[in-house]
Amino acid sequence: MTDPTPGTALDPLALEDATTLPTYAKPPLALVRGENATVWDHTGRELLDLYGGHCVALLGHSPPRVVEAIRQQAGELLFYSNAVYSPVRAEASARLVDLAPEGLNRVFWCNSGTEANEAALKLARAVTGKSGVIAMKGAFHGRTVGALAATWGDSYHAPYRAILPQTHFVPFGWEGAVAEALESGDVAAVILEPIQSMAGMTEAPAAYYQALRQLCDAHGTMLIFDEVQTGVGRTGAFSYSEHVGVTPDLITLAKSLGAGVPVGATLVSDAIAKTVKTGDQGTTFGGGMLAMAAVRATLDQLVEDSLMPRALALESAFRDALTSVDNVVDIRGRGCLLGIELDRPARPVAVALRDEHGIFVGTSGHAPTLRLMPPLTTPMDAAGRLADALGEVLRAG
Ligand SMILES: Cc1ncc(COP(=O)(O)O)c(C=O)c1O
């Protein structure tokens, strides 16, 4: 590495910029510490993190129970692959399957959301013998080839079009378009985020998801819910599917699942699981002990501390506080996955909240919509703090 300013000490921002690919737009702060919904940067500045560590910090930052579990596991056996059995993997799998919707009794462990979707799409193709995929306009499913093909947007696809499998994109929330696309007869899977997060926290009525279930059944097509954001209790139920009374064939999880430790999972229906043989799918690191210790501790805390009802209580607190803010046009989403639509572009508002009020929120692909993905353990008074700050920023703008 070449020091861009020889003779001077590099600050962490300059050092990172000089040594990593410039693929991310980062705010000018380096985080060094976190506790529950609070993070501190390298200058000692404190922020309320309603972006939730990119929708990962389900239990807050450095949650003591998970930290202790991975400390202990690291000292016992840091890693071994699926070449062997592992008690902690067995227990994490049992906990997950227990919380999953009935009929999804098997899990494939991996390391990220895109890998979980990759596995789901492969399994859907293998079990149906079909190759086509229907995905939603506005969708984000990840950046590996299979998941990328189901992600909406030229900016993601342009250089790779030649190697991406064709995907049929339809508008989210309109079952008629899915019905039409299924007529080709070669559709292995319909994949969707039940709440489209990057697209601006869009949700459809329950009847839509129910219609997709019926259509997939009628066409021998697998229904995949990408619950990388909605899963693990964030919307007030373990899986979004419980809210709408639909059991998908496959559910993918990541982000919150390890409360900060990288892990992904594909939950698979019994019918699909029966068709899978040794060697059909694999990964070295998926199901490693450190990640499994994190998952086991995360799921235990989620249940024992009644955090799913708490996600709904936080939603009510945010809705109550934010509805009184002029210039908030709409509040969408569920639990701790909320979109706040403003009457103006959200990005400058997010910057002002961060820089002037010490509150970290997300934006989305829908320009006027802010995204909140706070820990389920966020203090209730965070809602009032956000509403006061947002009101001030909007009045000033
Ligand atoms: C809904 C959804 N699916 C899949 C992914 C990809 O997950 P990862 O970045 O862990 O590969 C993301 C990431 O933001 C996501 O939001």
Coordinates of C-alpha atoms and ligand atoms in Angstrom, one line a residue:
M1 CA 0.0 0.0 0.0
T2 CA 1.2 3.5 -0.7
D3 CA 0.7 6.2 1.9
P4 CA -1.2 8.9 0.0
T5 CA 0.2 11.6 2.2
P6 CA 3.8 10.4 3.1
G7 CA 5.0 11.6 6.5
T8 CA 1.6 12.1 8.0
A9 CA -0.4 9.7 10.2
L10 CA -3.4 8.2 8.3
D11 CA -6.8 8.6 9.9
P12 CA -9.0 5.6 9.6
L13 CA -11.1 7.1 6.9
A14 CA -8.1 7.9 4.6
L15 CA -6.5 4.5 5.3
E16 CA -9.7 2.7 4.4
D17 CA -10.2 4.8 1.3
A18 CA -6.6 4.1 0.2
T19 CA -6.9 0.4 0.6
T20 CA -10.4 -0.8 -0.3
L21 CA -12.3 -0.8 -3.5
P22 CA -14.5 2.3 -3.7
T23 CA -17.7 0.3 -4.0
Y24 CA -19.5 1.9 -1.1
A25 CA -20.8 5.5 -0.4
K26 CA -19.8 5.9 3.3
P27 CA -20.5 8.8 5.6
P28 CA -17.4 10.4 7.1
L29 CA -17.4 8.5 10.3
A30 CA -15.5 5.4 11.6
L31 CA -17.4 3.4 14.3
V32 CA -15.4 1.9 17.1
R33 CA -17.9 0.9 19.7
G34 CA -21.5 0.0 20.2
E35 CA -23.9 -0.8 23.0
N36 CA -27.5 -1.6 22.3
A37 CA -28.8 1.1 19.9
T38 CA -25.9 3.5 20.5
V39 CA -22.7 3.6 18.5
W40 CA -19.6 5.7 19.0
D41 CA -17.2 6.9 16.3
H42 CA -13.4 7.3 16.5
T43 CA -13.7 10.8 17.7
G44 CA -15.9 9.8 20.6
R45 CA -19.2 11.1 19.0
E46 CA -22.3 9.2 20.0
L47 CA -25.1 8.3 17.6
L48 CA -28.5 6.6 18.0
D49 CA -28.4 3.8 15.4
L50 CA -31.8 3.4 13.9
Y51 CA -30.2 2.0 10.8
G52 CA -29.4 -1.0 13.0
G53 CA -26.0 -1.8 11.7
H54 CA -27.6 -2.4 8.2
C55 CA -30.6 -4.3 9.6
V56 CA -28.2 -6.7 11.3
A57 CA -28.1 -5.6 15.0
L58 CA -31.3 -7.4 16.0
L59 CA -30.3 -7.4 19.7
G60 CA -28.4 -4.1 19.6
H61 CA -24.7 -3.7 19.2
S62 CA -22.4 -6.2 20.8
P63 CA -25.3 -7.9 22.7
P64 CA -23.7 -9.4 25.8
R65 CA -25.4 -12.8 25.5
V66 CA -24.2 -13.3 22.0
V67 CA -20.7 -11.9 22.7
E68 CA -20.4 -14.3 25.6
A69 CA -21.6 -17.3 23.5
I70 CA -19.1 -16.6 20.7
R71 CA -16.2 -16.0 23.2
Q72 CA -16.9 -19.3 24.8
Q73 CA -17.3 -21.1 21.5
A74 CA -14.1 -19.6 20.1
G75 CA -12.1 -21.0 23.0
E76 CA -13.6 -24.5 22.6
L77 CA -13.7 -25.0 18.8
L78 CA -13.6 -22.0 16.5
F79 CA -14.4 -23.9 13.3
Y80 CA -15.0 -27.1 11.7
S81 CA -17.0 -27.6 8.5
N82 CA -19.9 -29.9 7.6
A83 CA -17.4 -32.7 7.1
V84 CA -18.3 -33.4 10.8
Y85 CA -21.4 -33.2 13.1
S86 CA -21.4 -30.5 15.7
P87 CA -23.6 -30.2 18.9
V88 CA -23.9 -26.4 18.5
R89 CA -24.9 -26.7 14.9
A90 CA -27.5 -29.3 15.8
E91 CA -28.9 -27.1 18.5
A92 CA -29.0 -24.0 16.4
S93 CA -30.7 -25.9 13.6
A94 CA -33.3 -27.3 16.0
R95 CA -34.0 -23.8 17.5
L96 CA -34.4 -22.4 14.0
V97 CA -36.7 -25.1 12.7
D98 CA -38.7 -24.8 15.8
L99 CA -39.4 -21.1 15.2
A100 CA -39.9 -21.5 11.4
P101 CA -43.4 -21.9 9.9
E102 CA -44.7 -25.5 10.2
G103 CA -43.6 -27.7 7.3
L104 CA -40.3 -25.9 6.8
N105 CA -38.3 -28.4 8.9
R106 CA -34.9 -28.4 7.3
V107 CA -32.2 -25.8 7.0
F108 CA -29.2 -25.2 4.8
W109 CA -26.6 -23.0 6.5
C110 CA -24.5 -20.5 4.6
N111 CA -22.8 -17.2 5.2
S112 CA -24.9 -14.4 3.7
G113 CA -28.3 -13.4 2.2
T114 CA -27.2 -13.7 -1.4
E115 CA -25.9 -17.3 -0.7
A116 CA -29.2 -18.2 1.0
N117 CA -31.1 -17.0 -2.1
E118 CA -28.7 -18.7 -4.4
A119 CA -29.4 -22.0 -2.6
A120 CA -33.1 -21.4 -2.7
L121 CA -33.1 -20.7 -6.4
K122 CA -31.0 -23.8 -7.1
L123 CA -33.2 -26.0 -5.0
A124 CA -36.3 -24.7 -6.8
R125 CA -34.8 -25.4 -10.2
A126 CA -33.7 -28.9 -9.1
V127 CA -37.0 -29.9 -7.6
T128 CA -39.2 -28.6 -10.4
G129 CA -36.9 -29.4 -13.3
K130 CA -37.8 -26.0 -14.6
S131 CA -35.5 -23.0 -15.1
G132 CA -37.5 -19.7 -15.2
V133 CA -37.8 -17.3 -12.3
I134 CA -40.3 -14.6 -11.7
A135 CA -39.1 -11.7 -9.5
M136 CA -40.5 -8.3 -8.6
K137 CA -39.6 -4.9 -10.0
G138 CA -37.7 -3.1 -7.3
A139 CA -36.5 -6.3 -5.7
F140 CA -33.1 -6.7 -4.0
H141 CA -31.9 -10.3 -3.5
G142 CA -28.1 -10.0 -3.6
R143 CA -25.1 -9.9 -5.9
T144 CA -24.0 -13.4 -6.7
V145 CA -25.1 -14.5 -10.2
G146 CA -28.4 -16.3 -9.4
A147 CA -29.6 -13.8 -6.8
L148 CA -28.3 -10.9 -8.9
A149 CA -30.4 -12.1 -11.8
A150 CA -33.5 -11.7 -9.6
T151 CA -32.5 -8.3 -8.4
W152 CA -34.1 -5.4 -10.2
G153 CA -32.1 -2.7 -11.9
D154 CA -29.8 -2.0 -14.8
S155 CA -27.2 -0.5 -12.6
Y156 CA -26.7 -3.9 -10.9
H157 CA -26.9 -5.9 -14.2
A158 CA -25.3 -4.0 -16.9
P159 CA -21.8 -5.5 -17.1
Y160 CA -23.0 -9.0 -16.4
R161 CA -26.0 -9.4 -18.6
A162 CA -24.5 -12.1 -20.7
I163 CA -24.0 -14.5 -17.8
L164 CA -27.3 -13.8 -15.9
P165 CA -30.2 -16.2 -16.3
Q166 CA -33.3 -14.5 -17.8
T167 CA -35.7 -13.3 -15.1
H168 CA -39.3 -12.3 -15.7
F169 CA -39.8 -9.1 -13.7
V170 CA -43.4 -8.1 -12.7
P171 CA -44.8 -5.3 -10.7
F172 CA -45.0 -6.0 -6.9
G173 CA -48.5 -6.4 -5.5
W174 CA -50.3 -7.4 -8.7
E175 CA -51.0 -11.1 -8.9
G176 CA -52.4 -10.9 -12.4
A177 CA -48.9 -10.2 -13.8
V178 CA -47.6 -13.3 -12.0
A179 CA -50.5 -15.4 -13.4
E180 CA -49.7 -14.3 -16.9
A181 CA -45.9 -14.9 -16.5
L182 CA -46.6 -18.4 -15.1
E183 CA -48.4 -19.3 -18.4
S184 CA -45.0 -20.0 -20.0
G185 CA -45.0 -23.3 -18.1
D186 CA -41.2 -23.2 -17.3
V187 CA -41.2 -21.2 -14.1
A188 CA -39.2 -22.9 -11.2
A189 CA -39.8 -20.1 -8.7
V190 CA -41.5 -16.9 -7.8
I191 CA -39.2 -15.0 -5.4
L192 CA -40.1 -11.9 -3.4
E193 CA -39.3 -9.9 -0.4
P194 CA -42.6 -9.8 1.4
I195 CA -41.9 -6.2 2.3
Q196 CA -39.8 -4.6 -0.4
S197 CA -37.3 -2.8 1.7
M198 CA -34.8 -1.0 -0.7
A199 CA -37.8 -0.2 -3.0
G200 CA -39.2 2.0 -0.2
M201 CA -40.8 -0.4 2.3
T202 CA -43.7 -1.5 0.2
E203 CA -46.1 -4.1 1.4
A204 CA -49.1 -5.8 -0.3
P205 CA -52.4 -6.9 1.1
A206 CA -52.5 -10.4 2.6
A207 CA -54.7 -11.5 -0.3
Y208 CA -51.8 -10.9 -2.7
Y209 CA -49.4 -13.4 -0.9
Q210 CA -52.3 -15.9 -0.7
A211 CA -52.9 -15.6 -4.4
L212 CA -49.2 -16.2 -5.1
R213 CA -49.4 -19.3 -3.0
Q214 CA -52.4 -20.6 -5.0
L215 CA -50.8 -19.7 -8.4
C216 CA -47.6 -21.4 -7.5
D217 CA -49.4 -24.6 -6.4
A218 CA -51.4 -24.6 -9.6
H219 CA -48.3 -24.4 -11.7
G220 CA -45.9 -26.6 -9.8
T221 CA -43.7 -23.5 -9.1
M222 CA -41.8 -22.9 -5.8
L223 CA -42.7 -19.8 -3.7
I224 CA -39.6 -18.2 -2.2
F225 CA -39.9 -15.6 0.5
D226 CA -36.6 -13.7 0.8
E227 CA -36.8 -12.8 4.5
V228 CA -33.3 -11.5 4.8
Q229 CA -34.8 -8.3 6.2
T230 CA -38.2 -9.3 7.4
G231 CA -37.2 -12.5 9.1
V232 CA -36.0 -13.5 12.6
G233 CA -38.8 -11.6 14.4
R234 CA -38.1 -8.2 13.0
T235 CA -41.7 -7.6 11.9
G236 CA -43.2 -9.0 15.1
A237 CA -43.5 -12.6 13.9
F238 CA -40.6 -14.9 13.3
S239 CA -41.4 -15.1 9.6
Y240 CA -43.5 -12.5 7.7
S241 CA -45.4 -15.4 6.2
E242 CA -47.2 -15.8 9.6
H243 CA -48.8 -12.3 9.2
V244 CA -50.5 -13.4 5.9
G245 CA -51.2 -17.0 6.6
V246 CA -49.0 -18.3 3.7
T247 CA -46.4 -21.0 3.9
P248 CA -43.7 -20.5 1.2
D249 CA -41.7 -23.5 0.0
L250 CA -38.5 -21.8 0.9
I251 CA -37.6 -19.0 3.2
T252 CA -34.2 -17.3 3.2
L253 CA -32.7 -15.6 6.2
A254 CA -29.4 -13.7 7.0
K255 CA -28.7 -10.2 8.5
S256 CA -30.4 -10.5 12.0
L257 CA -29.9 -14.2 12.3
G258 CA -26.5 -14.0 14.0
A259 CA -27.0 -10.6 15.6
G260 CA -23.8 -9.4 14.0
V261 CA -22.0 -12.6 13.1
P262 CA -22.2 -13.4 9.4
V263 CA -24.6 -16.3 8.8
G264 CA -27.3 -17.1 6.2
A265 CA -29.9 -19.9 6.1
T266 CA -32.3 -21.4 3.6
L267 CA -35.3 -23.0 5.2
V268 CA -36.7 -25.8 3.1
S269 CA -40.1 -27.5 3.0
D270 CA -40.3 -31.2 3.8
A271 CA -41.3 -32.0 0.2
I272 CA -38.2 -30.3 -1.2
A273 CA -35.9 -31.7 1.5
K274 CA -36.9 -35.3 0.5
T275 CA -35.5 -34.8 -3.0
V276 CA -32.1 -33.5 -1.9
K277 CA -29.1 -35.9 -2.0
T278 CA -25.5 -35.7 -0.7
G279 CA -23.4 -33.3 -2.8
D280 CA -26.3 -31.3 -4.2
Q281 CA -25.2 -28.1 -2.3
G282 CA -22.3 -27.2 0.0
T283 CA -20.1 -24.5 1.4
T284 CA -17.0 -24.7 3.7
F285 CA -18.0 -22.0 6.2
G286 CA -21.8 -22.5 6.4
G287 CA -22.8 -23.9 9.7
G288 CA -19.4 -23.2 11.3
M289 CA -19.3 -23.3 15.1
L290 CA -18.8 -19.6 15.8
A291 CA -21.8 -18.6 13.7
M292 CA -23.9 -21.4 15.1
A293 CA -23.1 -20.3 18.7
A294 CA -24.3 -16.8 17.7
V295 CA -27.5 -18.1 16.1
R296 CA -28.3 -20.3 19.2
A297 CA -27.8 -17.3 21.6
T298 CA -29.7 -14.9 19.3
L299 CA -32.8 -17.1 19.0
D300 CA -32.8 -17.9 22.7
Q301 CA -32.7 -14.2 23.6
L302 CA -35.3 -13.4 20.9
V303 CA -37.8 -15.8 22.6
E304 CA -36.8 -15.5 26.3
D305 CA -36.9 -11.7 26.2
S306 CA -40.2 -11.6 24.3
L307 CA -38.6 -9.4 21.6
M308 CA -41.1 -10.1 18.8
P309 CA -43.9 -8.4 20.7
R310 CA -41.4 -5.6 21.6
A311 CA -40.8 -5.1 17.8
L312 CA -44.5 -4.3 17.5
A313 CA -44.5 -2.0 20.6
L314 CA -41.6 -0.1 19.0
E315 CA -43.5 0.2 15.8
S316 CA -46.5 1.7 17.7
A317 CA -44.1 4.1 19.4
F318 CA -42.5 5.2 16.1
R319 CA -45.9 5.5 14.4
D320 CA -47.4 7.5 17.3
A321 CA -44.5 9.9 17.5
L322 CA -44.0 10.4 13.7
T323 CA -47.6 10.9 12.7
S324 CA -47.5 14.2 14.6
V325 CA -44.6 15.4 12.4
D326 CA -45.7 17.7 9.6
N327 CA -44.3 16.7 6.2
V328 CA -44.3 13.0 7.0
V329 CA -46.5 11.7 4.2
D330 CA -46.8 8.0 5.0
I331 CA -45.4 5.4 7.4
R332 CA -45.1 1.9 6.0
G333 CA -43.8 -1.5 7.1
R334 CA -44.1 -3.5 10.3
G335 CA -42.3 -3.9 13.6
C336 CA -38.7 -2.7 13.4
L337 CA -38.7 -2.4 9.6
L338 CA -40.3 0.9 8.8
G339 CA -40.3 3.3 5.9
I340 CA -41.0 7.0 6.6
E341 CA -42.1 8.8 3.4
L342 CA -41.4 12.5 3.4
D343 CA -42.7 15.3 1.2
R344 CA -39.1 15.8 -0.1
P345 CA -36.0 13.9 -0.9
A346 CA -34.9 11.9 2.1
R347 CA -31.1 11.8 1.6
P348 CA -30.4 15.4 2.8
V349 CA -32.7 14.8 5.8
A350 CA -30.8 11.6 6.7
V351 CA -27.5 13.6 6.6
A352 CA -28.9 16.4 8.8
L353 CA -30.3 13.8 11.3
R354 CA -26.9 12.3 11.5
D355 CA -24.7 15.4 11.5
E356 CA -26.9 17.8 13.5
H357 CA -28.8 15.4 15.8
G358 CA -26.6 12.2 16.1
I359 CA -29.3 9.9 14.7
F360 CA -28.4 7.4 12.1
V361 CA -31.2 6.3 9.7
G362 CA -31.2 4.7 6.2
T363 CA -32.5 5.9 2.9
S364 CA -33.9 3.7 0.1
G365 CA -34.3 3.4 -3.7
H366 CA -37.5 5.5 -3.3
A367 CA -36.1 9.0 -3.0
P368 CA -38.5 10.4 -0.4
T369 CA -38.4 7.4 1.9
L370 CA -36.3 7.0 5.0
R371 CA -35.7 3.5 6.4
L372 CA -35.6 2.5 10.0
M373 CA -34.3 -0.9 10.9
P374 CA -33.5 -0.5 14.6
P375 CA -32.6 -3.2 17.1
L376 CA -35.6 -4.8 18.8
T377 CA -34.0 -3.7 22.0
T378 CA -34.0 0.0 21.2
P379 CA -35.2 2.2 24.1
M380 CA -38.8 3.3 23.6
D381 CA -37.8 7.0 23.9
A382 CA -35.9 6.7 20.7
A383 CA -39.2 7.3 18.9
G384 CA -39.7 10.7 20.5
R385 CA -36.1 11.6 19.9
L386 CA -36.4 10.9 16.2
A387 CA -39.7 12.7 15.9
D388 CA -38.3 15.9 17.6
A389 CA -35.2 15.8 15.5
L390 CA -37.0 15.1 12.2
G391 CA -39.5 17.9 12.9
E392 CA -36.7 20.3 13.5
V393 CA -34.8 19.2 10.3
L394 CA -37.9 19.5 8.2
R395 CA -38.9 22.9 9.5
A396 CA -35.4 24.2 8.9
G397 CA -35.4 22.8 5.3
Ligands
LIG1 C1 -33.9 -8.6 1.0 C2 -32.4 -8.9 0.8 N1 -32.1 -10.0 0.3 C3 -30.8 -10.4 0.1 C4 -29.8 -9.5 0.5 C5 -28.3 -9.9 0.3 O1 -27.8 -10.2 1.5 P1 -26.2 -10.2 1.7 O2 -25.7 -8.8 1.6 O3 -26.0 -10.7 3.1 O4 -25.6 -11.1 0.7 C6 -30.1 -8.3 1.1 C7 -29.0 -7.3 1.5 O5 -29.2 -6.2 1.7 C8 -31.4 -8.0 1.3 O6 -31.8 -6.8 1.8

